[in-house]
Amino acid sequence: MITLALSKGRIFDETLPLLKAAGIEVLDDPDQTRKLILATNQPEVRVVLVRATDVPTYVQYGGADLGITGLDTLIEHGSDGLYQPLDLQIAKCRVSVAVREGYDYAAAVRQGARLRVATKYVAIAREFFAAKGVHVDLIKLYGSMELAPLTGLADAIVDLVSTGNTLKANHLVEVERIMDISSRLVVNQAALKLKREPIRKIIDAFGKALGQP
Ligand code: PRT
Ligand code: MG
């Protein structure tokens, strides 16, 4: 049996065409079922639905053989024991710094002020500001980062941005782009050895669908 860990929502939706290219069709719609293990048209392949941030954990410890996860999540989790054969070019976005409209971020940085930065992406933020030589106090949040500058919890946030509509709706502006994000295929190293043939088949089919040799 080959187990693929996916999160519901954009990653699941954008993975379906890749699975299809590999001849795999998921038999249930995750939005219509309460099942967490979904069968596919291939009796030897199943999908498990987990929280986006849990995908690397499932694959690392062998709860799943493969998984699809955002680079943001992968960096925060660390890639110990994970083989990363493919950038799937799906669920694209960027990690950016944003502040309240009217907040003079450039001046604060120039003056060497100690910035309070709220984020779910503590590792990415720490590395980014350290490289710039900007002193920051990082405040870890688990969601709704946009609220932090509006309530005085923080001067800035580090968050994912796609269209920018969420920032705009909350009177925030993007002041720095930290990195581009897309989703990656991750594979359990031991599974790759033990189930080499079927896993290779999936990796190759995904690669072919992406136009990679
Ligand atoms: O939502 P939940 O708390 O269950 O988990 P999650 O947010 O970790 O999962 P999910 O499915 O929302 O995101 C999974 C992955 O999709 C992320 O790890 C990213 O790699 C990728 N991705 C791509 C995004 C976005 N685009 C995105 N726009 N993840 C989140 N967003 C959010 C962003 O955080 C912000 O709140 O959408 C909002 C901004 O969107 P715009 O279009 O208004 O800029
Ligand atoms: Mg989300």
Short mmCIF file of C-alpha atoms in Angstrom, two decimals, residues 16-180:
data_model
loop_
_atom_site.label_atom_id
_atom_site.label_comp_id
_atom_site.label_asym_id
_atom_site.label_seq_id
_atom_site.Cartn_x
_atom_site.Cartn_y
_atom_site.Cartn_z
CA LEU A 16 -5.92 16.23 -8.39
CA PRO A 17 -4.71 16.95 -11.95
CA LEU A 18 -1.24 15.63 -11.08
CA LEU A 19 -2.74 12.47 -9.61
CA LYS A 20 -4.85 12.08 -12.70
CA ALA A 21 -1.73 12.31 -14.86
CA ALA A 22 -0.34 9.45 -12.76
CA GLY A 23 -3.52 7.45 -13.41
CA ILE A 24 -4.78 7.96 -9.85
CA GLU A 25 -8.32 9.13 -9.11
CA VAL A 26 -9.54 9.80 -5.59
CA LEU A 27 -12.93 8.13 -5.09
CA ASP A 28 -14.34 10.55 -2.48
CA ASP A 29 -14.71 14.32 -2.39
CA PRO A 30 -13.10 15.51 0.88
CA ASP A 31 -15.72 18.24 1.20
CA GLN A 32 -18.57 15.70 1.05
CA THR A 33 -17.23 13.02 3.35
CA ARG A 34 -16.04 12.79 6.93
CA LYS A 35 -13.61 10.04 6.04
CA LEU A 36 -9.96 10.78 6.67
CA ILE A 37 -8.67 7.91 4.56
CA LEU A 38 -9.75 8.12 0.94
CA ALA A 39 -9.53 5.23 -1.46
CA THR A 40 -8.44 5.70 -5.07
CA ASN A 41 -9.12 3.81 -8.28
CA GLN A 42 -5.81 2.06 -7.62
CA PRO A 43 -6.30 -0.46 -4.81
CA GLU A 44 -2.66 -0.01 -3.74
CA VAL A 45 -2.84 3.80 -3.38
CA ARG A 46 -4.71 5.73 -0.70
CA VAL A 47 -4.88 9.36 0.41
CA VAL A 48 -4.91 10.49 4.05
CA LEU A 49 -6.26 13.94 4.91
CA VAL A 50 -4.23 15.81 7.53
CA ARG A 51 -3.75 19.42 8.60
CA ALA A 52 -1.39 21.26 6.23
CA THR A 53 1.17 21.74 9.00
CA ASP A 54 1.06 18.02 9.86
CA VAL A 55 1.96 16.74 6.38
CA PRO A 56 5.78 16.81 6.92
CA THR A 57 5.34 15.07 10.29
CA TYR A 58 3.26 12.24 8.78
CA VAL A 59 5.82 11.65 6.05
CA GLN A 60 8.87 12.00 8.32
CA TYR A 61 7.61 9.33 10.73
CA GLY A 62 6.19 7.04 8.06
CA GLY A 63 2.47 7.63 8.73
CA ALA A 64 2.46 8.37 5.01
CA ASP A 65 4.95 7.41 2.31
CA LEU A 66 4.54 10.64 0.39
CA GLY A 67 3.03 14.03 1.01
CA ILE A 68 2.49 17.40 -0.59
CA THR A 69 3.33 20.47 1.45
CA GLY A 70 4.02 24.17 1.00
CA LEU A 71 7.66 25.23 1.09
CA ASP A 72 6.65 27.57 3.97
CA THR A 73 5.47 24.61 6.05
CA LEU A 74 8.49 22.54 5.06
CA ILE A 75 10.98 25.22 6.13
CA GLU A 76 9.23 25.71 9.47
CA HIS A 77 9.07 21.97 10.12
CA GLY A 78 12.58 21.17 8.87
CA SER A 79 13.32 18.53 6.26
CA ASP A 80 14.95 15.81 8.38
CA GLY A 81 14.31 12.39 6.86
CA LEU A 82 12.41 13.86 3.93
CA TYR A 83 13.43 13.37 0.32
CA GLN A 84 12.19 16.26 -1.85
CA PRO A 85 12.23 15.17 -5.46
CA LEU A 86 9.86 17.73 -7.02
CA ASP A 87 8.67 21.32 -6.93
CA LEU A 88 5.07 20.80 -8.03
CA GLN A 89 4.49 24.49 -8.88
CA ILE A 90 1.07 24.46 -7.21
CA ALA A 91 -0.51 26.53 -4.41
CA LYS A 92 1.86 29.36 -5.25
CA CYS A 93 2.16 32.42 -3.07
CA ARG A 94 4.89 34.42 -1.35
CA VAL A 95 6.02 35.14 2.19
CA SER A 96 6.06 38.87 2.82
CA VAL A 97 6.43 41.48 5.51
CA ALA A 98 3.36 43.69 5.90
CA VAL A 99 2.57 46.68 8.08
CA ARG A 100 -0.35 48.98 8.81
CA GLU A 101 -1.00 51.65 6.14
CA GLY A 102 0.90 54.76 7.20
CA TYR A 103 3.46 52.92 9.33
CA ASP A 104 6.94 54.02 8.22
CA TYR A 105 8.65 50.64 8.04
CA ALA A 106 11.71 51.96 6.18
CA ALA A 107 12.30 54.58 8.84
CA ALA A 108 11.86 52.08 11.67
CA VAL A 109 14.42 49.77 10.06
CA ARG A 110 16.80 52.66 9.29
CA GLN A 111 16.65 53.91 12.87
CA GLY A 112 17.51 50.44 14.14
CA ALA A 113 14.29 50.26 16.12
CA ARG A 114 13.47 46.91 17.68
CA LEU A 115 10.51 45.69 15.65
CA ARG A 116 7.74 43.53 17.03
CA VAL A 117 6.84 40.99 14.37
CA ALA A 118 3.90 38.61 14.64
CA THR A 119 3.98 35.46 12.54
CA LYS A 120 3.23 31.79 12.16
CA TYR A 121 6.55 31.56 10.26
CA VAL A 122 9.04 32.11 13.05
CA ALA A 123 11.99 30.31 11.38
CA ILE A 124 11.58 32.16 8.08
CA ALA A 125 11.15 35.52 9.84
CA ARG A 126 14.11 34.99 12.19
CA GLU A 127 16.44 34.08 9.33
CA PHE A 128 15.24 36.98 7.15
CA PHE A 129 15.64 39.72 9.75
CA ALA A 130 18.93 38.30 11.06
CA ALA A 131 20.38 38.44 7.53
CA LYS A 132 19.28 42.09 7.28
CA GLY A 133 20.70 42.89 10.71
CA VAL A 134 17.30 44.06 11.95
CA HIS A 135 16.51 43.37 15.60
CA VAL A 136 13.11 41.81 16.07
CA ASP A 137 10.97 40.37 18.81
CA LEU A 138 9.03 37.53 17.22
CA ILE A 139 5.52 36.82 18.45
CA LYS A 140 4.27 33.39 17.43
CA LEU A 141 0.66 33.26 16.22
CA TYR A 142 -1.33 30.39 14.74
CA GLY A 143 -3.68 32.39 12.52
CA SER A 144 -5.23 35.75 11.64
CA MET A 145 -1.84 37.45 11.56
CA GLU A 146 -3.48 40.43 9.84
CA LEU A 147 -5.06 41.43 13.12
CA ALA A 148 -1.77 41.91 14.96
CA PRO A 149 -0.72 45.33 13.55
CA LEU A 150 -4.32 46.59 13.79
CA THR A 151 -4.58 45.89 17.50
CA GLY A 152 -1.10 47.05 18.48
CA LEU A 153 0.11 43.52 19.16
CA ALA A 154 2.89 43.98 16.60
CA ASP A 155 4.50 46.53 14.26
CA ALA A 156 4.67 44.09 11.37
CA ILE A 157 3.62 40.63 10.28
CA VAL A 158 5.27 37.97 8.20
CA ASP A 159 2.57 36.08 6.33
CA LEU A 160 1.63 34.40 3.07
CA VAL A 161 0.29 36.67 0.35
CA SER A 162 -1.32 35.54 -2.84
CA THR A 163 -3.60 38.14 -4.47
CA GLY A 164 -2.98 40.72 -1.75
CA ASN A 165 -6.74 41.11 -1.20
CA THR A 166 -6.61 40.07 2.45
CA LEU A 167 -3.95 42.67 3.23
CA LYS A 168 -5.87 45.36 1.36
CA ALA A 169 -9.15 44.53 3.13
CA ASN A 170 -7.38 45.01 6.45
CA HIS A 171 -5.54 48.24 5.53
CA LEU A 172 -2.15 46.58 5.49
CA VAL A 173 0.60 47.03 2.92
CA GLU A 174 3.28 44.63 1.76
CA VAL A 175 6.68 46.21 2.38
CA GLU A 176 9.07 43.35 1.67
CA ARG A 177 8.91 40.11 -0.23
CA ILE A 178 10.85 37.41 1.60
CA MET A 179 10.49 34.39 -0.69
CA ASP A 180 8.35 32.73 -3.31
#
